[in-house]
Tab-separated table of C-alpha atoms in Angstrom:
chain	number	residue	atom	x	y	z
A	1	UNK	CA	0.000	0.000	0.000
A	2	UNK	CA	2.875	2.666	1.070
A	3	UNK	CA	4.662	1.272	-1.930
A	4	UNK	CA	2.210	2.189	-4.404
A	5	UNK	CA	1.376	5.803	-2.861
A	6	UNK	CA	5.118	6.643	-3.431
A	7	UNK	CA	4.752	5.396	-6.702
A	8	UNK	CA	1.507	7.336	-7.222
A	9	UNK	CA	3.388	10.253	-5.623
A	10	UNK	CA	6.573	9.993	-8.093
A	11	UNK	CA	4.218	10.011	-11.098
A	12	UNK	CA	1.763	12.579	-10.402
A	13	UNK	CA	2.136	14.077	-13.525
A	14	UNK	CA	2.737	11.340	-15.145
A	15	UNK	CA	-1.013	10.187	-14.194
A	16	UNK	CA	-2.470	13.290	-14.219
A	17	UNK	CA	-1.057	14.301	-17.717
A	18	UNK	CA	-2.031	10.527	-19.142
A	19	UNK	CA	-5.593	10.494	-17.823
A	20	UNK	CA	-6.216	13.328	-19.735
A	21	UNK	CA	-4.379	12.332	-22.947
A	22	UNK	CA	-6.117	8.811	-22.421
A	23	UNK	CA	-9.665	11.166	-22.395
A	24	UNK	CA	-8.226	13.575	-25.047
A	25	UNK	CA	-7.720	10.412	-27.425
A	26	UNK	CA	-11.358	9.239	-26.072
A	27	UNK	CA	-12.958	12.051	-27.030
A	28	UNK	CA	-11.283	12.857	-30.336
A	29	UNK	CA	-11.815	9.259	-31.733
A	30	UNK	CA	-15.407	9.001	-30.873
A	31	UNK	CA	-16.258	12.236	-32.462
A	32	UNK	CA	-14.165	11.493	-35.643
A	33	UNK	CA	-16.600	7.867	-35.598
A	34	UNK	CA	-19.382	9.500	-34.911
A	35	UNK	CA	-18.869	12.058	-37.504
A	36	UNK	CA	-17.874	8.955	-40.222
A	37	UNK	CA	-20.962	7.142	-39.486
A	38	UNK	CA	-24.104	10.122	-38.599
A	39	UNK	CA	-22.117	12.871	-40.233
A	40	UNK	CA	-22.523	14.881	-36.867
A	41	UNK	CA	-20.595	15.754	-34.194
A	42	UNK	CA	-20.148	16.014	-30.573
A	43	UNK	CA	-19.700	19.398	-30.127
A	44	UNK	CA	-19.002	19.554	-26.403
A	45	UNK	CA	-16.294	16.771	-27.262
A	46	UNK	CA	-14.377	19.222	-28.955
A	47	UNK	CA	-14.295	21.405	-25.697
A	48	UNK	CA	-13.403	18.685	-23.392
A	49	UNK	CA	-10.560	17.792	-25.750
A	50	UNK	CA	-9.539	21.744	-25.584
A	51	UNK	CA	-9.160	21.212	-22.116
A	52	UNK	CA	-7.474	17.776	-21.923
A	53	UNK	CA	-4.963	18.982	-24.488
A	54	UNK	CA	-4.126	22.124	-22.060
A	55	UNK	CA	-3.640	19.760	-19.197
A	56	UNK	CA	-1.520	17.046	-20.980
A	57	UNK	CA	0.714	19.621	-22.290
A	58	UNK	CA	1.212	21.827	-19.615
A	59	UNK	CA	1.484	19.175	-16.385
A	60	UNK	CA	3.427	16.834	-18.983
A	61	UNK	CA	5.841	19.061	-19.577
A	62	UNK	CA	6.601	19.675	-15.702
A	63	UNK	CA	6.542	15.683	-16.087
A	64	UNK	CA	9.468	16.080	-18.685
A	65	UNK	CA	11.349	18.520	-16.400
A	66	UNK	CA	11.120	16.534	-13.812
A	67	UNK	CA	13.009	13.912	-15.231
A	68	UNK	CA	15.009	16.165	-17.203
A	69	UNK	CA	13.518	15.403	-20.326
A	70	UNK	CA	13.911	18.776	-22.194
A	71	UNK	CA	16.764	20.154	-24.114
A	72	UNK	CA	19.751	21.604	-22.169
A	73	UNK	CA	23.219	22.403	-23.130
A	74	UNK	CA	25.556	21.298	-20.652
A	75	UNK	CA	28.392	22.193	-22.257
A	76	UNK	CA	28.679	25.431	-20.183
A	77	UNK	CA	28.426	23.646	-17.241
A	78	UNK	CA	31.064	21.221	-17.790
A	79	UNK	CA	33.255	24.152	-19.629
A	80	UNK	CA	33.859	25.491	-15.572
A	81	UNK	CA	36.501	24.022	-13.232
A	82	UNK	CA	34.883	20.595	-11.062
A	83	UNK	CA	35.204	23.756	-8.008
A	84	UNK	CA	33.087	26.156	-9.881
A	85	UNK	CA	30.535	23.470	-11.703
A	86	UNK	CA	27.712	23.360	-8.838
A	87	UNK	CA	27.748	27.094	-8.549
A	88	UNK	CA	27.092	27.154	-12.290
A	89	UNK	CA	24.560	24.496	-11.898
A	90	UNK	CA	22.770	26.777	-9.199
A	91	UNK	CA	23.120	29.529	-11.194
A	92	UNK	CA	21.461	28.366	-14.466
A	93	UNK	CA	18.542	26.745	-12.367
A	94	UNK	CA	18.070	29.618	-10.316
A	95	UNK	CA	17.388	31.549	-13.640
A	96	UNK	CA	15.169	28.937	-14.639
A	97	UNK	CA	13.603	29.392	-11.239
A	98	UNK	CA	13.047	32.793	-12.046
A	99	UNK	CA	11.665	32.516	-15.507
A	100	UNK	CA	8.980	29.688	-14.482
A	101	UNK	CA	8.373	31.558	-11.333
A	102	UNK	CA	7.635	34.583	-13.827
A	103	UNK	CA	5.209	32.447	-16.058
A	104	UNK	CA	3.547	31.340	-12.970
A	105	UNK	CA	2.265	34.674	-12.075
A	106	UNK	CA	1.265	35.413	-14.956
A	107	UNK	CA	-0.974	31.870	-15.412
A	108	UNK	CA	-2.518	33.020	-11.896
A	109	UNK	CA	-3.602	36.017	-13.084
A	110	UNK	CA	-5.216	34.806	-16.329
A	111	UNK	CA	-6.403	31.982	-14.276
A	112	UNK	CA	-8.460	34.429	-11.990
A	113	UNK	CA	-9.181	36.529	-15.024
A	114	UNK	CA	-10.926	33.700	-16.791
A	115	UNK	CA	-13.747	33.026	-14.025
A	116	UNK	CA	-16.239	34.612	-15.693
A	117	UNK	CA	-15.283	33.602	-19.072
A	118	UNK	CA	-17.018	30.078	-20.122
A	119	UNK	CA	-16.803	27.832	-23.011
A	120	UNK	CA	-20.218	28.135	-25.019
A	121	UNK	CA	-21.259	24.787	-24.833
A	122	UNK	CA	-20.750	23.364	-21.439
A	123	UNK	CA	-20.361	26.453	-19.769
A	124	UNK	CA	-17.168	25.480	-17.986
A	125	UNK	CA	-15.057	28.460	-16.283
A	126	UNK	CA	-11.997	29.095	-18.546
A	127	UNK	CA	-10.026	28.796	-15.423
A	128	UNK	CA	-10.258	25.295	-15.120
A	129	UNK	CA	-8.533	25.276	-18.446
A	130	UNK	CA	-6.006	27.657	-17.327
A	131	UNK	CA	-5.589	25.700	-13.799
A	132	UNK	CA	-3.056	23.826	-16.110
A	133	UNK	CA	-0.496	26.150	-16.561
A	134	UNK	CA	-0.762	26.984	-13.038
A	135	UNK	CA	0.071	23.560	-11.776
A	136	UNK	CA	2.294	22.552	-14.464
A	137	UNK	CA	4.418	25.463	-13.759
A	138	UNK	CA	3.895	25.121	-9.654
A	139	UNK	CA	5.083	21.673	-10.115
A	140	UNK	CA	8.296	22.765	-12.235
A	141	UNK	CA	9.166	25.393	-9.830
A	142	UNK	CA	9.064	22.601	-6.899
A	143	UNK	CA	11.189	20.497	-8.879
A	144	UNK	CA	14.138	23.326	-9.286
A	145	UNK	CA	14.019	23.937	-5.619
A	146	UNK	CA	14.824	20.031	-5.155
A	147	UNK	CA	17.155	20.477	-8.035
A	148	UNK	CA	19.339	23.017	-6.016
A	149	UNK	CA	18.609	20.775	-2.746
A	150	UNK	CA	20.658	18.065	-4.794
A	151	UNK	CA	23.236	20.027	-6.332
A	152	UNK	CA	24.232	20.866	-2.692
A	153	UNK	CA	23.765	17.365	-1.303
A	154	UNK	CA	24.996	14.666	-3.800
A	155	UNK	CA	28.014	14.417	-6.102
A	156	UNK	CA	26.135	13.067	-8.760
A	157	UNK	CA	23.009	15.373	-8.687
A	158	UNK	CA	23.360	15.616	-12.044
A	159	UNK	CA	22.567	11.891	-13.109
A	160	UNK	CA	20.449	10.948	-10.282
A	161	UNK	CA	16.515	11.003	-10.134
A	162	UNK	CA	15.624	13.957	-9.201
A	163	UNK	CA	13.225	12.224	-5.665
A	164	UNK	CA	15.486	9.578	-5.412
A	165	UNK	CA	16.357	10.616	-1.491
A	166	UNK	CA	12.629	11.212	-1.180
A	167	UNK	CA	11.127	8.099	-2.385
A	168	UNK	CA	14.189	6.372	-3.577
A	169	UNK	CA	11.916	4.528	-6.863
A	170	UNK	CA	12.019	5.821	-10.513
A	171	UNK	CA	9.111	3.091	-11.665
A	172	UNK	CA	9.651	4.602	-15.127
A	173	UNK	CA	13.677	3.720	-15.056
A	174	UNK	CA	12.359	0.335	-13.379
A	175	UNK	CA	10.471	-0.616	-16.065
A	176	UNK	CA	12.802	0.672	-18.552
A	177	UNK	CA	15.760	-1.270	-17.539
A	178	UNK	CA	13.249	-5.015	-17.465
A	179	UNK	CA	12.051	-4.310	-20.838
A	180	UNK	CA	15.681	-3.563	-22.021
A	181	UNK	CA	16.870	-6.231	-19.809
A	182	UNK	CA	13.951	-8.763	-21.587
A	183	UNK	CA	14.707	-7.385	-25.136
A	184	UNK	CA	18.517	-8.708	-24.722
A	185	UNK	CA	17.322	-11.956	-22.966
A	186	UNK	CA	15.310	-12.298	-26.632
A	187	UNK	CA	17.788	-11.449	-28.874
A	188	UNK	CA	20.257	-13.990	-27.462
């Protein structure tokens, strides 16, 4: 039970981001049957898969920071002296900090903007749409402050899971490793 919690906990994105693309995909294919088939449409489909698309985006890209999925140049990093590379590190993620801190404000004020505004169909506050970019970004800044937590405490910050002190599982890596680990098994 504790097991799968921290497992739950590791991935929140990762569940959060695919239960929406899981409804996004849904949605999407049972409007493009429907419309084969009656030659109509679903219209409040098509506003639910708005929405879906904002949240798999925006909370799967925190998902993909997490686990340092996007691009970054390293080079500069590794250009410094061993002495000066963790005060680089800091530096570059504290101006990442800055800039996602920076789109965070702003996603909280179009988030509060948007209460009034609602989608013409289902008459769903805009803000739940916009919640997204809120949480995606809230979730991105909490993983740079654990980012500079590790540059301080571990050698290796750089390689290692990003919660691995925390929860000490990477399921994804888990899995990962047994189906490369099966693959060769195959293949010989």
């Amino acid at each position: 039970m504790q097991k799968n919690f921290k497992i739950f906990l590791a991935n929140l994105e990762e569940f959060i981001a695919g239960f929406f693309l899981i409804l996004l995909i849904v949605l999407t294919s049972a409007n493009v049957i429907l419309r084969l088939v009656s030659g109509k449409s679903l219209p409040w489909a098509e506003e639910l898969s708005y929405a879906s698309y904002a949240w798999v985006v925006f909370v799967g890209a925190s998902a993909a920071f997490k686990r340092k999925g996007h691009s970054s140049i390293d080079l500069l990093v590794q250009l410094f002296p061993k002495k000066m590379e963790k005060g680089v590190a800091v530096l570059t993620t504290v101006v990442e900090m800055t800039a996602i801190a920076g789109i965070a404000y702003l996603a909280v004020n179009l988030s509060a903007a948007a209460v009034t505004k609602l989608t013409p169909i289902l008459h769903i506050s805009y803000t739940y749409v916009d919640l997204s970019v809120v949480f995606g970004f809230f979730m991105m800044l909490l993983h740079c402050i654990k980012q500079i937590y590790n540059i301080f405490k571990y050698e290796d910050y750089n390689s290692r899971p990003l919660y691995a002190s925390l929860i000490n599982i990477d399921p994804v890596q888990d899995m990962t490793d047994e189906i490369t680990a099966s693959q060769g098994k195959e293949g010989q």
